[in-house]
């Protein structure tokens, strides 16, 4: 086997050094580019809305809400005081095609079940596929909906037409209005609107966990709706 000349060896070494340098530089550029992109993304989705908000200047009208309060009981309406509201938790019913009243009645039926954790379920509001909003629990009481966040959040269950969990247009519209009104009432911002998933990792609301872009769009819609109702200070 013919040996390589010294000149050839030097040429190969130079080529290897050059190739390694190109790889290092390319990796560095990719890393820098990624950091720049992420910085823009984080800035675009930064949710420090409440920092400069004077909530006295905003007046979102209360949506049409049907009061159908649950009977006080250990499982679905314990009557425990909700002293502070620091967030809104969005859910989906996981019962495709059912309406708001049917889900409300399911919560009511828990009063007849055994006093165990599996039967402790409810929500402050349920929004139907037709956009109807039913309130099950007063805003000064906790609901059994969001695990560790039951004690400081308002919960909203949303009906959905199929197994994808995607809300109908009417459900979506009512959710935006209700959430914006609650933001004004309790001085909350976009960062305070969360999913059940963000509390426990449960795939709820399913469609808006699987599609992060749809979730961010929903939160943006809520906040835009809130900002529409700035009162004329003149």
mmCIF file of C-alpha atoms in Angstrom:
data_model
loop_
_atom_site.group_PDB
_atom_site.id
_atom_site.type_symbol
_atom_site.label_atom_id
_atom_site.label_comp_id
_atom_site.label_asym_id
_atom_site.label_seq_id
_atom_site.Cartn_x
_atom_site.Cartn_y
_atom_site.Cartn_z
ATOM 1 C CA UNK A 1 0.000 0.000 0.000
ATOM 2 C CA UNK A 2 1.475 3.312 -1.105
ATOM 3 C CA UNK A 3 2.352 5.659 1.753
ATOM 4 C CA UNK A 4 1.033 9.230 1.697
ATOM 5 C CA UNK A 5 3.542 11.961 1.214
ATOM 6 C CA UNK A 6 4.120 14.545 3.918
ATOM 7 C CA UNK A 7 2.510 17.209 1.722
ATOM 8 C CA UNK A 8 -0.571 15.056 1.223
ATOM 9 C CA UNK A 9 -0.850 14.426 4.961
ATOM 10 C CA UNK A 10 -0.632 18.160 5.641
ATOM 11 C CA UNK A 11 -3.334 18.787 3.057
ATOM 12 C CA UNK A 12 -5.621 16.197 4.683
ATOM 13 C CA UNK A 13 -5.042 17.716 8.122
ATOM 14 C CA UNK A 14 -5.846 21.193 6.803
ATOM 15 C CA UNK A 15 -9.015 19.850 5.226
ATOM 16 C CA UNK A 16 -10.078 18.183 8.486
ATOM 17 C CA UNK A 17 -9.378 21.338 10.502
ATOM 18 C CA UNK A 18 -11.309 23.402 7.977
ATOM 19 C CA UNK A 19 -14.224 20.964 8.064
ATOM 20 C CA UNK A 20 -14.297 20.967 11.864
ATOM 21 C CA UNK A 21 -14.213 24.757 11.891
ATOM 22 C CA UNK A 22 -17.167 24.901 9.508
ATOM 23 C CA UNK A 23 -19.129 22.521 11.738
ATOM 24 C CA UNK A 24 -18.358 24.564 14.874
ATOM 25 C CA UNK A 25 -19.248 27.867 13.206
ATOM 26 C CA UNK A 26 -22.469 26.437 11.760
ATOM 27 C CA UNK A 27 -23.519 25.058 15.169
ATOM 28 C CA UNK A 28 -22.771 28.420 16.783
ATOM 29 C CA UNK A 29 -24.844 30.267 14.164
ATOM 30 C CA UNK A 30 -27.742 27.855 14.616
ATOM 31 C CA UNK A 31 -27.580 28.335 18.387
ATOM 32 C CA UNK A 32 -27.544 32.124 18.035
ATOM 33 C CA UNK A 33 -30.390 32.014 15.532
ATOM 34 C CA UNK A 34 -32.459 29.811 17.837
ATOM 35 C CA UNK A 35 -31.914 32.169 20.773
ATOM 36 C CA UNK A 36 -32.962 35.154 18.661
ATOM 37 C CA UNK A 37 -36.097 33.398 17.434
ATOM 38 C CA UNK A 38 -37.040 32.286 20.960
ATOM 39 C CA UNK A 39 -36.458 35.796 22.290
ATOM 40 C CA UNK A 40 -38.868 37.204 19.697
ATOM 41 C CA UNK A 41 -41.375 34.428 20.462
ATOM 42 C CA UNK A 42 -41.268 35.023 24.200
ATOM 43 C CA UNK A 43 -41.575 38.770 23.691
ATOM 44 C CA UNK A 44 -44.544 38.287 21.360
ATOM 45 C CA UNK A 45 -46.320 36.088 23.905
ATOM 46 C CA UNK A 46 -45.235 37.924 27.030
ATOM 47 C CA UNK A 47 -48.223 38.100 29.358
ATOM 48 C CA UNK A 48 -47.492 40.952 31.717
ATOM 49 C CA UNK A 49 -50.839 42.597 30.901
ATOM 50 C CA UNK A 50 -51.726 43.603 34.439
ATOM 51 C CA UNK A 51 -48.581 45.672 34.977
ATOM 52 C CA UNK A 52 -49.939 48.784 33.252
ATOM 53 C CA UNK A 53 -53.681 48.115 33.475
ATOM 54 C CA UNK A 54 -55.995 50.400 35.425
ATOM 55 C CA UNK A 55 -58.996 48.113 35.722
ATOM 56 C CA UNK A 56 -61.256 51.009 36.686
ATOM 57 C CA UNK A 57 -60.977 52.139 33.060
ATOM 58 C CA UNK A 58 -62.471 48.922 31.646
ATOM 59 C CA UNK A 59 -66.057 47.769 31.838
ATOM 60 C CA UNK A 60 -66.783 44.487 30.066
ATOM 61 C CA UNK A 61 -70.552 43.889 30.198
ATOM 62 C CA UNK A 62 -71.712 40.826 32.064
ATOM 63 C CA UNK A 63 -72.758 38.084 29.635
ATOM 64 C CA UNK A 64 -76.158 36.412 29.805
ATOM 65 C CA UNK A 65 -75.832 33.800 32.547
ATOM 66 C CA UNK A 66 -78.495 31.346 33.690
ATOM 67 C CA UNK A 67 -78.298 30.634 37.419
ATOM 68 C CA UNK A 68 -78.811 26.930 38.104
ATOM 69 C CA UNK A 69 -76.964 26.574 41.380
ATOM 70 C CA UNK A 70 -76.235 23.092 42.647
ATOM 71 C CA UNK A 71 -77.709 21.925 45.925
ATOM 72 C CA UNK A 72 -75.137 22.252 48.690
ATOM 73 C CA UNK A 73 -73.547 18.871 49.298
ATOM 74 C CA UNK A 74 -70.178 17.280 50.095
ATOM 75 C CA UNK A 75 -69.387 16.169 46.570
ATOM 76 C CA UNK A 76 -70.193 18.962 44.130
ATOM 77 C CA UNK A 77 -70.979 22.100 46.120
ATOM 78 C CA UNK A 78 -69.280 21.956 49.516
ATOM 79 C CA UNK A 79 -70.005 25.621 50.272
ATOM 80 C CA UNK A 80 -66.364 26.354 51.123
ATOM 81 C CA UNK A 81 -65.525 30.046 50.780
ATOM 82 C CA UNK A 82 -63.444 31.151 47.796
ATOM 83 C CA UNK A 83 -61.540 34.010 49.413
ATOM 84 C CA UNK A 84 -59.206 34.972 46.572
ATOM 85 C CA UNK A 85 -59.489 34.598 42.802
ATOM 86 C CA UNK A 86 -56.087 34.436 41.138
ATOM 87 C CA UNK A 87 -57.018 32.714 37.919
ATOM 88 C CA UNK A 88 -59.513 31.202 35.501
ATOM 89 C CA UNK A 89 -59.210 27.506 34.613
ATOM 90 C CA UNK A 90 -60.631 26.317 31.287
ATOM 91 C CA UNK A 91 -61.888 22.736 30.885
ATOM 92 C CA UNK A 92 -63.802 20.557 28.447
ATOM 93 C CA UNK A 93 -66.571 18.158 29.471
ATOM 94 C CA UNK A 94 -65.180 15.074 27.652
ATOM 95 C CA UNK A 95 -68.822 14.198 26.834
ATOM 96 C CA UNK A 96 -69.168 14.940 23.101
ATOM 97 C CA UNK A 97 -72.547 16.243 22.001
ATOM 98 C CA UNK A 98 -73.985 16.835 25.484
ATOM 99 C CA UNK A 99 -75.402 20.205 26.463
ATOM 100 C CA UNK A 100 -74.724 22.493 29.406
ATOM 101 C CA UNK A 101 -77.799 21.509 31.391
ATOM 102 C CA UNK A 102 -77.058 17.789 31.087
ATOM 103 C CA UNK A 103 -73.574 18.343 32.476
ATOM 104 C CA UNK A 104 -74.955 20.564 35.224
ATOM 105 C CA UNK A 105 -77.376 17.786 36.176
ATOM 106 C CA UNK A 106 -74.490 15.313 36.262
ATOM 107 C CA UNK A 107 -72.803 17.526 38.875
ATOM 108 C CA UNK A 108 -76.083 17.751 40.805
ATOM 109 C CA UNK A 109 -76.346 13.961 40.813
ATOM 110 C CA UNK A 110 -73.057 13.657 42.677
ATOM 111 C CA UNK A 111 -74.886 14.676 45.868
ATOM 112 C CA UNK A 112 -76.398 11.198 45.997
ATOM 113 C CA UNK A 113 -73.074 9.393 45.676
ATOM 114 C CA UNK A 114 -70.591 8.259 48.322
ATOM 115 C CA UNK A 115 -68.443 10.903 49.981
ATOM 116 C CA UNK A 116 -65.207 9.953 48.185
ATOM 117 C CA UNK A 117 -62.756 11.919 46.060
ATOM 118 C CA UNK A 118 -63.859 10.215 42.812
ATOM 119 C CA UNK A 119 -67.316 11.785 43.192
ATOM 120 C CA UNK A 120 -66.111 15.308 43.961
ATOM 121 C CA UNK A 121 -66.589 17.146 40.671
ATOM 122 C CA UNK A 122 -68.203 20.418 39.613
ATOM 123 C CA UNK A 123 -67.523 23.766 37.975
ATOM 124 C CA UNK A 124 -68.583 27.367 38.454
ATOM 125 C CA UNK A 125 -69.781 27.662 34.861
ATOM 126 C CA UNK A 126 -70.717 25.366 31.993
ATOM 127 C CA UNK A 127 -70.947 26.679 28.435
ATOM 128 C CA UNK A 128 -73.108 24.727 25.997
ATOM 129 C CA UNK A 129 -72.521 23.974 22.330
ATOM 130 C CA UNK A 130 -75.219 26.586 21.655
ATOM 131 C CA UNK A 131 -73.292 29.183 23.683
ATOM 132 C CA UNK A 132 -75.648 29.074 26.680
ATOM 133 C CA UNK A 133 -73.842 29.845 29.951
ATOM 134 C CA UNK A 134 -75.066 28.090 33.098
ATOM 135 C CA UNK A 135 -73.681 29.012 36.511
ATOM 136 C CA UNK A 136 -73.578 26.106 38.959
ATOM 137 C CA UNK A 137 -71.706 27.608 41.900
ATOM 138 C CA UNK A 138 -71.537 31.205 43.243
ATOM 139 C CA UNK A 139 -68.271 33.054 42.681
ATOM 140 C CA UNK A 140 -67.611 33.232 46.421
ATOM 141 C CA UNK A 141 -67.503 29.432 46.777
ATOM 142 C CA UNK A 142 -65.002 26.871 45.499
ATOM 143 C CA UNK A 143 -65.779 24.266 42.851
ATOM 144 C CA UNK A 144 -64.212 20.814 42.642
ATOM 145 C CA UNK A 145 -62.666 21.191 39.210
ATOM 146 C CA UNK A 146 -59.004 22.139 39.262
ATOM 147 C CA UNK A 147 -57.299 20.110 41.978
ATOM 148 C CA UNK A 148 -54.705 22.207 43.805
ATOM 149 C CA UNK A 149 -56.137 25.382 42.241
ATOM 150 C CA UNK A 150 -59.694 24.892 43.500
ATOM 151 C CA UNK A 151 -59.029 27.327 46.329
ATOM 152 C CA UNK A 152 -58.089 30.337 44.192
ATOM 153 C CA UNK A 153 -59.626 29.951 40.729
ATOM 154 C CA UNK A 154 -62.895 30.147 38.819
ATOM 155 C CA UNK A 155 -63.564 27.092 36.655
ATOM 156 C CA UNK A 156 -65.312 27.003 33.275
ATOM 157 C CA UNK A 157 -66.415 23.719 31.678
ATOM 158 C CA UNK A 158 -67.049 23.841 27.931
ATOM 159 C CA UNK A 159 -69.218 21.462 25.930
ATOM 160 C CA UNK A 160 -68.016 20.315 22.507
ATOM 161 C CA UNK A 161 -69.694 18.645 19.527
ATOM 162 C CA UNK A 162 -67.228 15.810 18.887
ATOM 163 C CA UNK A 163 -64.348 13.810 20.334
ATOM 164 C CA UNK A 164 -61.711 16.297 19.133
ATOM 165 C CA UNK A 165 -62.726 18.575 22.004
ATOM 166 C CA UNK A 166 -62.746 21.634 19.747
ATOM 167 C CA UNK A 167 -65.332 24.179 20.853
ATOM 168 C CA UNK A 168 -68.155 25.263 18.562
ATOM 169 C CA UNK A 169 -68.149 28.892 17.389
ATOM 170 C CA UNK A 170 -70.932 29.747 19.839
ATOM 171 C CA UNK A 171 -69.147 28.059 22.748
ATOM 172 C CA UNK A 172 -65.922 29.835 21.827
ATOM 173 C CA UNK A 173 -67.662 33.213 21.613
ATOM 174 C CA UNK A 174 -69.365 32.811 24.993
ATOM 175 C CA UNK A 175 -66.115 31.616 26.580
ATOM 176 C CA UNK A 176 -64.286 34.694 25.308
ATOM 177 C CA UNK A 177 -66.978 37.024 26.657
ATOM 178 C CA UNK A 178 -67.299 35.265 30.028
ATOM 179 C CA UNK A 179 -63.533 35.085 30.556
ATOM 180 C CA UNK A 180 -63.039 38.742 29.627
ATOM 181 C CA UNK A 181 -65.767 39.746 32.082
ATOM 182 C CA UNK A 182 -64.147 37.666 34.827
ATOM 183 C CA UNK A 183 -60.758 39.250 34.060
ATOM 184 C CA UNK A 184 -62.287 42.661 34.656
ATOM 185 C CA UNK A 185 -64.171 41.582 37.767
ATOM 186 C CA UNK A 186 -61.150 39.995 39.449
ATOM 187 C CA UNK A 187 -58.340 42.073 37.877
ATOM 188 C CA UNK A 188 -56.770 39.191 35.965
ATOM 189 C CA UNK A 189 -54.541 39.124 32.885
ATOM 190 C CA UNK A 190 -53.804 36.616 30.123
ATOM 191 C CA UNK A 191 -51.232 34.829 32.264
ATOM 192 C CA UNK A 192 -53.997 34.089 34.769
ATOM 193 C CA UNK A 193 -56.084 32.202 32.192
ATOM 194 C CA UNK A 194 -54.923 28.589 32.279
ATOM 195 C CA UNK A 195 -55.972 25.069 31.300
ATOM 196 C CA UNK A 196 -56.647 22.145 33.603
ATOM 197 C CA UNK A 197 -53.591 20.705 31.839
ATOM 198 C CA UNK A 198 -51.434 23.504 33.243
ATOM 199 C CA UNK A 199 -52.387 22.454 36.782
ATOM 200 C CA UNK A 200 -52.133 18.661 36.620
ATOM 201 C CA UNK A 201 -50.946 17.639 33.151
ATOM 202 C CA UNK A 202 -54.373 16.158 32.354
ATOM 203 C CA UNK A 203 -55.281 16.420 28.643
ATOM 204 C CA UNK A 204 -57.982 18.989 29.337
ATOM 205 C CA UNK A 205 -59.230 20.853 27.399
ATOM 206 C CA UNK A 206 -58.098 18.223 24.884
ATOM 207 C CA UNK A 207 -58.057 20.206 21.624
ATOM 208 C CA UNK A 208 -56.372 23.188 23.255
ATOM 209 C CA UNK A 209 -53.682 20.995 24.770
ATOM 210 C CA UNK A 210 -52.939 19.237 21.486
ATOM 211 C CA UNK A 211 -52.959 22.537 19.592
ATOM 212 C CA UNK A 212 -50.901 25.088 21.504
ATOM 213 C CA UNK A 213 -51.394 27.664 18.749
ATOM 214 C CA UNK A 214 -55.172 27.424 19.198
ATOM 215 C CA UNK A 215 -54.779 27.903 22.949
ATOM 216 C CA UNK A 216 -52.611 30.996 22.521
ATOM 217 C CA UNK A 217 -55.091 32.328 19.975
ATOM 218 C CA UNK A 218 -57.961 31.793 22.428
ATOM 219 C CA UNK A 219 -56.150 33.700 25.174
ATOM 220 C CA UNK A 220 -55.359 36.487 22.721
ATOM 221 C CA UNK A 221 -59.039 36.669 21.734
ATOM 222 C CA UNK A 222 -60.072 36.961 25.387
ATOM 223 C CA UNK A 223 -57.639 39.765 26.055
ATOM 224 C CA UNK A 224 -58.561 41.665 22.883
ATOM 225 C CA UNK A 225 -62.213 41.403 23.910
ATOM 226 C CA UNK A 226 -61.366 42.804 27.354
ATOM 227 C CA UNK A 227 -59.400 45.714 25.880
ATOM 228 C CA UNK A 228 -62.326 46.654 23.631
ATOM 229 C CA UNK A 229 -64.228 47.873 26.648
ATOM 230 C CA UNK A 230 -62.042 50.697 27.805
ATOM 231 C CA UNK A 231 -64.296 53.482 29.024
ATOM 232 C CA UNK A 232 -64.037 57.000 27.606
ATOM 233 C CA UNK A 233 -62.114 58.982 30.235
ATOM 234 C CA UNK A 234 -62.785 62.322 28.551
#
